[in-house]
Short mmCIF file of C-alpha atoms (C1' of nucleotides) in Angstrom, two decimals:
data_model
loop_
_atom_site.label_atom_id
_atom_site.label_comp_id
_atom_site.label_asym_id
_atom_site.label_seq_id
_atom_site.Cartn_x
_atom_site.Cartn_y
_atom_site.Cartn_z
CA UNK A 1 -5.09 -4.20 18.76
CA UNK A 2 -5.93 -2.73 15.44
CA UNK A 3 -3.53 -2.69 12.38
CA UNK A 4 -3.99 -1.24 9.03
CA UNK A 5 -2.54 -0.44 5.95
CA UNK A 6 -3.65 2.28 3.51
CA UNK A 7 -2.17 3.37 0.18
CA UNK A 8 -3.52 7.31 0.23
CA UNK A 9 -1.61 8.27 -3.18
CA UNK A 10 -0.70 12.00 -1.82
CA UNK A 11 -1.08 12.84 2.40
CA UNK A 12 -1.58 16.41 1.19
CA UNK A 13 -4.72 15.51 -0.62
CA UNK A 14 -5.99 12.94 1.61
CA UNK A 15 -4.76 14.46 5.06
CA UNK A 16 -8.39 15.20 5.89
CA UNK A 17 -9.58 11.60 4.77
CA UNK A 18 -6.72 10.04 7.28
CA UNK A 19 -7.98 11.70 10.24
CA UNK A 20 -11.76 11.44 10.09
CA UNK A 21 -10.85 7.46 9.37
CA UNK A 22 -8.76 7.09 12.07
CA UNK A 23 -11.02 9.36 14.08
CA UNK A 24 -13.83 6.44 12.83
CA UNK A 25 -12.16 3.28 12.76
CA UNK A 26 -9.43 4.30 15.67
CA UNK A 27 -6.38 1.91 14.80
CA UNK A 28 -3.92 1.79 16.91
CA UNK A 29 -1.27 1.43 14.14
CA UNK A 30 -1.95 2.82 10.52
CA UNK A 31 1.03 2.18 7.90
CA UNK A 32 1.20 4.45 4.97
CA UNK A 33 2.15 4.19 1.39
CA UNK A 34 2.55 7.13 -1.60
CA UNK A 35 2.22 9.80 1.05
CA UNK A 36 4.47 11.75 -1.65
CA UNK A 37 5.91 14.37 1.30
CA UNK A 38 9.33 15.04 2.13
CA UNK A 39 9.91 15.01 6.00
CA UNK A 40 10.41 18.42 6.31
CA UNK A 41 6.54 18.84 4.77
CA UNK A 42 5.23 15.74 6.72
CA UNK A 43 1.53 16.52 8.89
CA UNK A 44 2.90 15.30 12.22
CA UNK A 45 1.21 18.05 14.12
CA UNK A 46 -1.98 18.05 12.41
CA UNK A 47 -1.77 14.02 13.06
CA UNK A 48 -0.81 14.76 16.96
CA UNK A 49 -3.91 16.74 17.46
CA UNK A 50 -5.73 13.63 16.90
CA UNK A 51 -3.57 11.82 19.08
CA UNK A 52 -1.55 10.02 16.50
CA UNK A 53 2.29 10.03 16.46
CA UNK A 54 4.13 9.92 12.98
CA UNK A 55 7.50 8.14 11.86
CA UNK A 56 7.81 8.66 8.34
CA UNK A 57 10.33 8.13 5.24
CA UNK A 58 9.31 10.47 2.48
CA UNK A 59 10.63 12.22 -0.78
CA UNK A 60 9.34 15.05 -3.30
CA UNK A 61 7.01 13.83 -5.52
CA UNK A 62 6.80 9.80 -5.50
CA UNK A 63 6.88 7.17 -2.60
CA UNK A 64 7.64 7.36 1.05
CA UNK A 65 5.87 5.72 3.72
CA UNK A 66 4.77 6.58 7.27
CA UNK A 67 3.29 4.84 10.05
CA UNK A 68 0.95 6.73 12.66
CA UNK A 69 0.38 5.00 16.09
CA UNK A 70 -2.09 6.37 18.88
CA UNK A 71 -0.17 3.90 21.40
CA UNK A 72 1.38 4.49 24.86
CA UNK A 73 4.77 3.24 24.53
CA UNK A 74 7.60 4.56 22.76
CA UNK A 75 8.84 3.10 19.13
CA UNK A 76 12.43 1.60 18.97
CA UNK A 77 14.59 0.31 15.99
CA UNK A 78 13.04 2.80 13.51
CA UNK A 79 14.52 1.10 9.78
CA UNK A 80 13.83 3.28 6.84
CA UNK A 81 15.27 1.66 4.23
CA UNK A 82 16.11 -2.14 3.01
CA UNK A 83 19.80 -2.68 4.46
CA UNK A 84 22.17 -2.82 1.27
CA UNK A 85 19.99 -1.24 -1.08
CA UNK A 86 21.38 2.39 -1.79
CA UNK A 87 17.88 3.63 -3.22
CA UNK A 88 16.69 6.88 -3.10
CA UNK A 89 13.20 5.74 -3.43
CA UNK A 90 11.81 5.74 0.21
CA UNK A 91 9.36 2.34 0.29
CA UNK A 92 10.12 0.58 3.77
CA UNK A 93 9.58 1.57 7.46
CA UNK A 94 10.11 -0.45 10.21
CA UNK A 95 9.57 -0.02 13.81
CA UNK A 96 9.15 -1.96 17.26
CA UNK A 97 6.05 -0.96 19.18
CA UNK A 98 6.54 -3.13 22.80
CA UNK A 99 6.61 -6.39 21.17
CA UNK A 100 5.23 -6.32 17.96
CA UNK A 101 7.74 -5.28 14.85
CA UNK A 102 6.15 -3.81 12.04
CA UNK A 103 7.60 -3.62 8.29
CA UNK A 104 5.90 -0.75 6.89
CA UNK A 105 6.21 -1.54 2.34
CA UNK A 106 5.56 0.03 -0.76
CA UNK A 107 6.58 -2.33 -3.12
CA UNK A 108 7.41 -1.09 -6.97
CA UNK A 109 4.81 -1.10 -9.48
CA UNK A 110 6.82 -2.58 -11.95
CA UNK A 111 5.38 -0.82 -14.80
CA UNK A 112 5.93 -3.81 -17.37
CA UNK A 113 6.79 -7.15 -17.34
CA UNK A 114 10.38 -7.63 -19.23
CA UNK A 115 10.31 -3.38 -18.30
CA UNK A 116 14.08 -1.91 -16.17
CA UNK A 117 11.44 -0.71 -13.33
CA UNK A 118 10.09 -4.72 -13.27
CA UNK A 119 13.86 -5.91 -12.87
CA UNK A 120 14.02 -3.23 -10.13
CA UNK A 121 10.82 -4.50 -8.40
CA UNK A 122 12.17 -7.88 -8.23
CA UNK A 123 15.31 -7.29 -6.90
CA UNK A 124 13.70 -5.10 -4.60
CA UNK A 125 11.35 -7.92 -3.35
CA UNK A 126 14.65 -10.50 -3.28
CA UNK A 127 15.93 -8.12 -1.11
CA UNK A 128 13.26 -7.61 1.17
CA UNK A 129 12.94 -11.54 1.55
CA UNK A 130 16.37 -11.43 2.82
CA UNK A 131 15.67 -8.64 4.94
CA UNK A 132 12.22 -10.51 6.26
CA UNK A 133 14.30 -13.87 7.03
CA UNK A 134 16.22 -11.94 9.46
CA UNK A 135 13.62 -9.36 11.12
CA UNK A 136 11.82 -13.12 11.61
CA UNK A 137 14.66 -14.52 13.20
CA UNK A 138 14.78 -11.55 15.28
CA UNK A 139 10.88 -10.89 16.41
CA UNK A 140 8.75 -13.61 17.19
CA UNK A 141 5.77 -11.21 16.55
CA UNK A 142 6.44 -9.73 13.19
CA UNK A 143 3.62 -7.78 10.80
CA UNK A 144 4.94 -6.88 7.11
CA UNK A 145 1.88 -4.79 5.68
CA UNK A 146 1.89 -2.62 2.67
CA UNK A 147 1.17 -1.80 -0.84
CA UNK A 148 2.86 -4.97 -2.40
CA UNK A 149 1.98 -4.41 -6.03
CA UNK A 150 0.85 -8.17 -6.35
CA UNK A 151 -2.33 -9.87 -6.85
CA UNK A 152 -1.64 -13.11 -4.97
CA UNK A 153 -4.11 -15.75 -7.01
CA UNK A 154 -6.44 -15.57 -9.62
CA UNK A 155 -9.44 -14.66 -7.44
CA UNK A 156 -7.35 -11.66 -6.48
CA UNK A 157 -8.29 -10.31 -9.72
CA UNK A 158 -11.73 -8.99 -11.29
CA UNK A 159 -10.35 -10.78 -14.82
CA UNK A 160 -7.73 -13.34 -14.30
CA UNK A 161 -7.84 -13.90 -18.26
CA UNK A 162 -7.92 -10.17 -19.22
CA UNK A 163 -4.43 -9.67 -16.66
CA UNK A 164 -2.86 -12.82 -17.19
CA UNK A 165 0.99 -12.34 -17.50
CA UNK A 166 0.58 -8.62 -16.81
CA UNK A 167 2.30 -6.59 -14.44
CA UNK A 168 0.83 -7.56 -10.34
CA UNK A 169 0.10 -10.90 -11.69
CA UNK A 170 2.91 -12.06 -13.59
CA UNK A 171 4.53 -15.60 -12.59
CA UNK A 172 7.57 -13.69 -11.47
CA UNK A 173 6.11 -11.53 -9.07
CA UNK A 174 3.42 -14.12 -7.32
CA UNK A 175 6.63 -16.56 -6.61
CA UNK A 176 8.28 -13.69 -5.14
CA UNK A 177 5.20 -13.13 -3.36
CA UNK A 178 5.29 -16.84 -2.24
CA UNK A 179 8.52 -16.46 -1.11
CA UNK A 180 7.61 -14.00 1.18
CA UNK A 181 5.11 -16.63 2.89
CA UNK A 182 7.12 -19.19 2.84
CA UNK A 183 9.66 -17.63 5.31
CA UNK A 184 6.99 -18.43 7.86
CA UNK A 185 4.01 -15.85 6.74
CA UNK A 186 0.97 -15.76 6.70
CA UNK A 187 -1.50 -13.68 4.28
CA UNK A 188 -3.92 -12.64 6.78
CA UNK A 189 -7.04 -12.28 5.10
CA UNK A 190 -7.01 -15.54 3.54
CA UNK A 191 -7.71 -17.03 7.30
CA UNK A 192 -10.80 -16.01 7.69
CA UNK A 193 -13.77 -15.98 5.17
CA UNK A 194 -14.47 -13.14 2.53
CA UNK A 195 -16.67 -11.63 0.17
CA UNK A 196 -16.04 -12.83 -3.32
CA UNK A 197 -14.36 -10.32 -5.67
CA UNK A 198 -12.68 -8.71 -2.63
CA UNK A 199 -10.04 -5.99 -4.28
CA UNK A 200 -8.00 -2.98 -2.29
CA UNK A 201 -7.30 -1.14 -5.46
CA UNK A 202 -9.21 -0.38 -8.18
CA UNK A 203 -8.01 2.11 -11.27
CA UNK A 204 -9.70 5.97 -11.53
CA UNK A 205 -10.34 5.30 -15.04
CA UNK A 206 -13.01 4.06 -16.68
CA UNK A 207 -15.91 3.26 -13.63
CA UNK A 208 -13.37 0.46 -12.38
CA UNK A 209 -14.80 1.17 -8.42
CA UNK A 210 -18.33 1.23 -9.46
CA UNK A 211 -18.04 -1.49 -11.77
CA UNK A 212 -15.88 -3.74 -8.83
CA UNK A 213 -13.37 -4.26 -11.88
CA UNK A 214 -10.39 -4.30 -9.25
CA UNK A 215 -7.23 -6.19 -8.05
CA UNK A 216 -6.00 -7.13 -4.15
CA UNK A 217 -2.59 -5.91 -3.86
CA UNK A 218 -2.86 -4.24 -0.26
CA UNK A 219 -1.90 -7.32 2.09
CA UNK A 220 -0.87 -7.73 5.71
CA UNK A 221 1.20 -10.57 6.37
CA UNK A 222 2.05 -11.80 9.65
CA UNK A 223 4.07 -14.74 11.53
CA UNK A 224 2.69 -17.37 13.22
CA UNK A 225 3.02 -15.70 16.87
CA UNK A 226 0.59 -13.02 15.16
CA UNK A 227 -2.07 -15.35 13.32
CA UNK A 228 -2.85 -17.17 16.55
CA UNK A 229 -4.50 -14.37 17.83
CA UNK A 230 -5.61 -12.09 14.79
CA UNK A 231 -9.26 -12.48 15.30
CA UNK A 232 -10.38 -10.41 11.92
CA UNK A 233 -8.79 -8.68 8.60
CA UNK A 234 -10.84 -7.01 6.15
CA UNK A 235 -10.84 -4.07 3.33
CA UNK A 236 -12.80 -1.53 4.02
CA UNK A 237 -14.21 0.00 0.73
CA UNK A 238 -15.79 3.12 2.29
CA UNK A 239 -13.04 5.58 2.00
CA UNK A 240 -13.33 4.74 -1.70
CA UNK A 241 -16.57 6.38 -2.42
CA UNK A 242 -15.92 9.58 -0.61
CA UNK A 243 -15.51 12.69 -2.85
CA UNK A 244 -11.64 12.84 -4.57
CA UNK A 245 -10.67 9.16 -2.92
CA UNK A 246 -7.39 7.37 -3.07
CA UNK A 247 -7.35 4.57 -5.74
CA UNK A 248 -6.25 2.46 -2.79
CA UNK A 249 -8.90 1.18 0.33
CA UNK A 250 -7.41 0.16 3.84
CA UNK A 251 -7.13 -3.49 4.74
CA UNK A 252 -7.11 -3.84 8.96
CA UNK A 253 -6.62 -6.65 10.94
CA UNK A 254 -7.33 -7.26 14.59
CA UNK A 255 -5.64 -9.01 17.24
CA UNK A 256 -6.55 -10.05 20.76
CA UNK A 257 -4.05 -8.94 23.76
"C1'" DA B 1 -15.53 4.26 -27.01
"C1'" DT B 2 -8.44 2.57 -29.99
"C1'" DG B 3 -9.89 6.49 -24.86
"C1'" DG B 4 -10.91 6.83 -20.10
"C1'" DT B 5 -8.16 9.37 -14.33
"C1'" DC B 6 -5.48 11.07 -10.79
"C1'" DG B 7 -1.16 13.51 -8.46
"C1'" DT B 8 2.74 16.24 -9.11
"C1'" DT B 9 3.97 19.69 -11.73
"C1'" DG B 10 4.02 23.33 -14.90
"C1'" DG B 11 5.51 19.00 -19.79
"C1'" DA B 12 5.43 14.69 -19.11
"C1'" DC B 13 5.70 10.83 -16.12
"C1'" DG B 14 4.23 7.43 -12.75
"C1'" DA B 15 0.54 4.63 -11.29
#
DNA sequence: ATGGTCGTTGGACGA
């Protein structure tokens, strides 16, 4: 089984990119971030002809999430928003696919440390630990993936000095991160070996991609029913150098059956 | 180099 997790920053402009990658790489689940559609404008068709079914939780103009599947059975318990929160902002999507329950996030940015939208990102991410602790208690095989707007640890950053105490790598947001693994989860690519300087995100501005001057805030975290048999979890950087990319490459992990 | 780039939108704002 094949997971992954893309940030695409607009599904109108990267609608074509989706479906020769899945076409490619052929996961059976793909979790969205910043697809930027309402529902009513969502590609489910378009996605169907390539065998791909769509839930999705979208607004005008910012957010929403989506997760396309290309699997047999039917998903169940379909969660599009954090229970509690009354938010207009469309950032979580969960569903059950047979026995595997997956939490589909885009995190705030946070915009500044000290900043209203940082309060709101970590009361969003309190409130998604919650949420976690009980989807946990609930599914013994449980995958939260996403756009989490947090670089882990230093070496999750191109220059740890140059973004110390900013905004994705502020103390604030990495315990809130760690609190998130320490209700029983595990950061998936940090079991196997990588490349060093591995990033999922690196900023359109000045040469940042070319230059490798990126951050790793994409992450799929799973519980320890999942990490006994994920077998592989990389970033794969190729979407990023086609022509008009998102700023965002997909992270996949693998599992055996 | 005191800016640089996208996406959405039709002037800023968010990232």
């Amino acid at each position: 089984m094949r997971l992954a997790t893309w940030n695409v920053n607009s599904l109108r402009v990267r609608l074509g990119q989706v479906r020769q990658w899945c076409r490619e790489r052929r996961p059976d689940l793909l979790a969205l971030q910043e697809t930027k559609l309402e529902d009513a404008a969502f590609p489910a068709e378009d996605l169907r002809e390539d065998g791909c079914r769509s839930l999705y939780a979208g607004q005008k103009t910012y957010n929403g999430v989506a997760i396309l599947d290309r699997l047999a059975i039917t998903p169940t318990d379909v969660v599009t928003a954090l229970p509690g929160l009354d938010d207009p902002q469309r950032r979580l999507l969960a569903a059950t696919y047979g026995d595997l329950r997956l939490v589909n996030v885009y995190v705030p940015n946070g915009a500044a440390v000290g900043s209203d939208k940082f309060a709101y990102k970590l009361d969003w991410l309190a409130r998604l630990r919650d949420f976690l602790a009980g989807e946990l208690q609930r599914h013994e095989r449980l995958a939260v993936v996403g756009d989490f707007n947090i670089a882990p640890e230093d070496r999750d950053v191109h220059d740890p000095d140059l973004w110390a105490g900013s905004v994705l790598v502020s103390p604030p947001e990495r315990n809130a991160f760690r609190e998130l693994l320490d209700l029983g989860l595990h950061d998936a690519f940090r079991l196997f070996d990588q490349p060093e300087a591995s990033y999922s995100w690196w900023d359109y501005r000045a040469g940042a991609f070319r230059r490798n001057l990126g951050l790793r805030i994409d992450h799929i975290l799973i519980s320890e029913a999942l990490r006994q048999r994920c077998t592989a979890c990389y970033i794969d950087r190729e979407p990023r150098t086609w022509q008009r990319p998102s700023d965002h490459a997909p992270v996949v992990a693998e599992f055996a059956d």
